[in-house]
Amino acid sequence: MKNIVILISGGGSNMAAIVRTSLRDDWARRFGAKVVAVVSNKASAPGLELARAHGLATAVVEHKAFAAAPDPRAAFDAELAKVVDGYEPALVVLAGFMRILTPGFVERYTGRMVNIHPSLLPAFAGLNTYQRALDAGCCFAGATVHQVITELDHGPILGQAVVPVLPGDTAQILAARVLTQEHLLYPRVIADLLQKL
Ligand code: GRF
């Protein structure tokens, strides 16, 4: 079985969309793949409850617990890798996972770790993507699924979804429009990837 481990920090709506699609489209039979665990860097992430409701294993590696380590990022990533590796992942899916990962962590999962970013990369890497798209006067916005490389929000693009920017849009309105498309895009791209893994 190709195990999928999903990393989250917050609401987990993309995670839930991936889990729902994997069950609806029977990824176990079609690709020999299944979501086995959801890991969060925050115990308070609402997505953890959602994952448990789906009967998935969950784990928490609190990044704050490593604040006093000589190299907090490296210490957190080492523990995170230990937990993730415990689920023997064929694919690691970052779904609203709001931590910058060290090169060591990224290299460990090269070619088998993907991320979703709420902009049409290479435009607007980083934060506040919706407001930046509005400020730039963009006519379109969207989301990108990409392979994860050491440079933040870069890496080979695996798929994109485009939405229009409409008169009267606020960052919040635009974010909701993009998120709806993310829920379709991310499972579709992962299904494509699973056929090749
Ligand atoms: C999404 O907008 C995603 O693009 C970004 O973080 C958000 C996560 O939302 N990386 P959710 O936790 O999946 O609901």
Tab-separated table of C-alpha atoms and ligand atoms in Angstrom:
chain	number	residue	atom	x	y	z
A	1	MET	CA	0.000	0.000	0.000
A	2	LYS	CA	1.232	3.525	-0.823
A	3	ASN	CA	0.749	5.415	2.415
A	4	ILE	CA	-0.158	9.092	2.282
A	5	VAL	CA	0.632	11.307	5.277
A	6	ILE	CA	-0.943	14.777	5.372
A	7	LEU	CA	0.616	17.649	7.339
A	8	ILE	CA	-1.655	20.466	8.529
A	9	SER	CA	-1.589	23.498	10.824
A	10	GLY	CA	-5.185	24.707	10.724
A	11	GLY	CA	-8.656	24.013	9.426
A	12	GLY	CA	-7.741	21.025	7.306
A	13	SER	CA	-10.340	21.585	4.596
A	14	ASN	CA	-7.899	20.483	1.889
A	15	MET	CA	-7.004	17.433	3.956
A	16	ALA	CA	-10.694	16.568	4.290
A	17	ALA	CA	-11.224	17.031	0.538
A	18	ILE	CA	-8.326	14.667	-0.193
A	19	VAL	CA	-9.625	12.049	2.259
A	20	ARG	CA	-13.176	12.286	0.882
A	21	THR	CA	-11.988	11.947	-2.711
A	22	SER	CA	-9.677	9.039	-1.857
A	23	LEU	CA	-12.645	7.131	-0.430
A	24	ARG	CA	-15.163	8.157	-3.099
A	25	ASP	CA	-12.797	7.249	-5.943
A	26	ASP	CA	-11.448	4.154	-4.188
A	27	TRP	CA	-7.755	5.064	-4.342
A	28	ALA	CA	-6.996	1.852	-2.443
A	29	ARG	CA	-8.212	-0.273	-5.344
A	30	ARG	CA	-7.225	2.066	-8.190
A	31	PHE	CA	-3.777	3.138	-6.980
A	32	GLY	CA	-3.091	0.899	-3.985
A	33	ALA	CA	-2.934	4.107	-1.947
A	34	LYS	CA	-4.580	5.476	1.159
A	35	VAL	CA	-4.366	8.360	3.581
A	36	VAL	CA	-3.019	6.810	6.781
A	37	ALA	CA	-2.291	9.741	9.072
A	38	VAL	CA	-2.623	13.467	9.655
A	39	VAL	CA	0.155	15.254	11.509
A	40	SER	CA	-0.071	18.794	12.879
A	41	ASN	CA	2.419	21.195	14.420
A	42	LYS	CA	-0.430	22.586	16.519
A	43	ALA	CA	-2.507	20.541	18.959
A	44	SER	CA	-5.312	23.092	18.524
A	45	ALA	CA	-5.600	22.627	14.742
A	46	PRO	CA	-9.317	22.048	14.038
A	47	GLY	CA	-8.343	19.708	11.198
A	48	LEU	CA	-7.177	17.100	13.726
A	49	GLU	CA	-10.741	16.595	14.937
A	50	LEU	CA	-11.882	16.277	11.336
A	51	ALA	CA	-9.198	13.643	10.712
A	52	ARG	CA	-10.219	11.661	13.788
A	53	ALA	CA	-13.836	11.801	12.633
A	54	HIS	CA	-12.635	10.067	9.444
A	55	GLY	CA	-11.002	7.392	11.584
A	56	LEU	CA	-7.478	8.481	10.675
A	57	ALA	CA	-4.455	8.268	12.924
A	58	THR	CA	-3.334	11.698	14.118
A	59	ALA	CA	-0.149	12.984	15.685
A	60	VAL	CA	1.038	16.344	16.976
A	61	VAL	CA	4.598	17.636	16.945
A	62	GLU	CA	4.402	21.064	18.576
A	63	HIS	CA	7.026	23.340	17.046
A	64	LYS	CA	6.873	25.496	20.171
A	65	ALA	CA	8.229	22.613	22.247
A	66	PHE	CA	11.579	23.011	20.460
A	67	ALA	CA	11.991	26.762	21.021
A	68	ALA	CA	14.782	26.274	23.567
A	69	ALA	CA	16.822	23.848	21.423
A	70	PRO	CA	20.146	25.187	20.049
A	71	ASP	CA	18.672	24.902	16.529
A	72	PRO	CA	14.868	24.931	17.005
A	73	ARG	CA	13.986	24.378	13.333
A	74	ALA	CA	16.352	21.439	12.930
A	75	ALA	CA	15.191	19.879	16.207
A	76	PHE	CA	11.513	20.234	15.236
A	77	ASP	CA	12.109	18.825	11.762
A	78	ALA	CA	14.061	15.854	13.145
A	79	GLU	CA	11.161	14.938	15.421
A	80	LEU	CA	8.627	15.575	12.664
A	81	ALA	CA	10.567	13.280	10.306
A	82	LYS	CA	10.621	10.575	12.959
A	83	VAL	CA	6.845	10.763	13.379
A	84	VAL	CA	6.142	10.958	9.632
A	85	ASP	CA	8.519	8.074	8.862
A	86	GLY	CA	6.653	5.983	11.429
A	87	TYR	CA	3.773	5.889	8.914
A	88	GLU	CA	6.087	4.757	6.063
A	89	PRO	CA	4.854	7.387	3.596
A	90	ALA	CA	5.032	7.012	-0.165
A	91	LEU	CA	3.735	10.578	-0.355
A	92	VAL	CA	3.843	13.487	2.105
A	93	VAL	CA	1.154	16.105	1.451
A	94	LEU	CA	1.469	19.606	2.909
A	95	ALA	CA	-2.055	20.995	3.236
A	96	GLY	CA	-1.998	24.338	4.987
A	97	PHE	CA	1.140	23.350	6.902
A	98	MET	CA	2.478	26.718	8.015
A	99	ARG	CA	6.095	25.918	8.844
A	100	ILE	CA	9.200	26.585	6.794
A	101	LEU	CA	10.990	23.246	6.523
A	102	THR	CA	14.758	22.792	6.714
A	103	PRO	CA	16.669	21.586	3.628
A	104	GLY	CA	17.390	18.338	5.489
A	105	PHE	CA	13.684	17.596	5.887
A	106	VAL	CA	12.860	18.584	2.308
A	107	GLU	CA	15.658	16.450	0.857
A	108	ARG	CA	14.516	13.436	2.859
A	109	TYR	CA	11.218	13.458	0.906
A	110	THR	CA	12.417	14.739	-2.469
A	111	GLY	CA	10.037	13.736	-5.248
A	112	ARG	CA	7.448	12.507	-2.777
A	113	MET	CA	6.346	15.694	-1.021
A	114	VAL	CA	3.851	18.184	-2.457
A	115	ASN	CA	2.368	21.492	-1.331
A	116	ILE	CA	-0.590	23.672	-2.245
A	117	HIS	CA	-0.049	27.413	-2.390
A	118	PRO	CA	-2.883	29.929	-2.803
A	119	SER	CA	-1.537	31.848	-5.786
A	120	LEU	CA	-0.645	31.252	-9.392
A	121	LEU	CA	3.044	30.570	-8.820
A	122	PRO	CA	5.592	31.858	-9.601
A	123	ALA	CA	3.555	34.973	-8.728
A	124	PHE	CA	3.088	35.745	-5.048
A	125	ALA	CA	5.167	33.197	-3.200
A	126	GLY	CA	4.956	33.779	0.567
A	127	LEU	CA	2.086	35.186	2.621
A	128	ASN	CA	-0.907	37.507	1.997
A	129	THR	CA	-1.303	36.215	-1.534
A	130	TYR	CA	-4.899	37.394	-1.999
A	131	GLN	CA	-4.305	40.995	-0.920
A	132	ARG	CA	-1.144	41.130	-3.026
A	133	ALA	CA	-3.066	39.885	-6.083
A	134	LEU	CA	-5.763	42.534	-5.458
A	135	ASP	CA	-3.169	45.284	-4.925
A	136	ALA	CA	-1.441	44.318	-8.182
A	137	GLY	CA	-4.734	44.623	-10.065
A	138	CYS	CA	-4.706	40.987	-11.194
A	139	CYS	CA	-7.696	39.841	-13.232
A	140	PHE	CA	-7.110	36.243	-12.168
A	141	ALA	CA	-5.967	34.493	-9.030
A	142	GLY	CA	-5.760	30.852	-8.072
A	143	ALA	CA	-3.814	28.056	-6.478
A	144	THR	CA	-0.817	25.915	-7.382
A	145	VAL	CA	0.183	22.397	-6.401
A	146	HIS	CA	3.925	21.866	-6.665
A	147	GLN	CA	6.681	19.497	-5.684
A	148	VAL	CA	8.456	20.780	-2.600
A	149	ILE	CA	12.051	21.899	-2.974
A	150	THR	CA	14.245	23.726	-0.501
A	151	GLU	CA	13.246	27.162	-1.827
A	152	LEU	CA	9.920	28.170	-0.237
A	153	ASP	CA	6.875	28.036	-2.564
A	154	HIS	CA	9.018	26.947	-5.504
A	155	GLY	CA	9.413	23.594	-7.229
A	156	PRO	CA	7.977	21.876	-10.298
A	157	ILE	CA	4.348	22.835	-10.854
A	158	LEU	CA	1.992	19.842	-10.940
A	159	GLY	CA	-1.288	21.677	-11.425
A	160	GLN	CA	-3.054	25.013	-11.123
A	161	ALA	CA	-6.616	26.265	-10.699
A	162	VAL	CA	-7.611	29.727	-11.886
A	163	VAL	CA	-10.439	31.934	-10.614
A	164	PRO	CA	-11.482	35.407	-11.739
A	165	VAL	CA	-10.953	38.461	-9.552
A	166	LEU	CA	-14.353	40.181	-9.436
A	167	PRO	CA	-15.350	43.773	-8.724
A	168	GLY	CA	-15.772	44.327	-4.990
A	169	ASP	CA	-13.543	41.388	-4.028
A	170	THR	CA	-11.844	41.555	-0.653
A	171	ALA	CA	-8.974	39.255	0.318
A	172	GLN	CA	-11.493	37.198	2.277
A	173	ILE	CA	-13.938	36.815	-0.589
A	174	LEU	CA	-11.147	35.938	-2.996
A	175	ALA	CA	-9.671	33.421	-0.531
A	176	ALA	CA	-12.986	31.596	-0.284
A	177	ARG	CA	-13.286	31.439	-4.086
A	178	VAL	CA	-9.753	30.057	-4.394
A	179	LEU	CA	-10.235	27.548	-1.561
A	180	THR	CA	-13.256	25.991	-3.284
A	181	GLN	CA	-11.053	25.298	-6.285
A	182	GLU	CA	-8.211	23.977	-4.117
A	183	HIS	CA	-10.557	21.260	-2.896
A	184	LEU	CA	-10.958	20.031	-6.476
A	185	LEU	CA	-7.402	20.655	-7.643
A	186	TYR	CA	-5.407	19.014	-4.848
A	187	PRO	CA	-7.103	15.582	-4.907
A	188	ARG	CA	-6.934	15.549	-8.723
A	189	VAL	CA	-3.200	16.279	-8.778
A	190	ILE	CA	-2.500	13.702	-6.077
A	191	ALA	CA	-4.448	11.066	-8.018
A	192	ASP	CA	-2.317	11.843	-11.104
A	193	LEU	CA	0.825	11.545	-9.017
A	194	LEU	CA	-0.195	8.259	-7.428
A	195	GLN	CA	-0.383	6.650	-10.848
A	196	LYS	CA	3.296	7.482	-11.339
A	197	LEU	CA	4.641	6.634	-7.882
B	1	GRF	C1	-5.089	26.988	1.831
B	1	GRF	O1	-5.456	28.220	1.302
B	1	GRF	C2	-3.776	26.561	1.233
B	1	GRF	O2	-3.590	26.984	-0.071
B	1	GRF	C3	-2.777	27.237	2.127
B	1	GRF	O3	-3.347	27.197	3.406
B	1	GRF	C4	-4.761	27.070	3.315
B	1	GRF	C5	-5.141	25.827	4.065
B	1	GRF	O4	-6.497	25.680	4.277
B	1	GRF	N1	-1.492	26.607	1.992
B	1	GRF	P1	-7.042	24.332	4.931
B	1	GRF	O5	-6.329	24.144	6.261
B	1	GRF	O6	-6.779	23.209	3.989
B	1	GRF	O7	-8.515	24.573	5.154
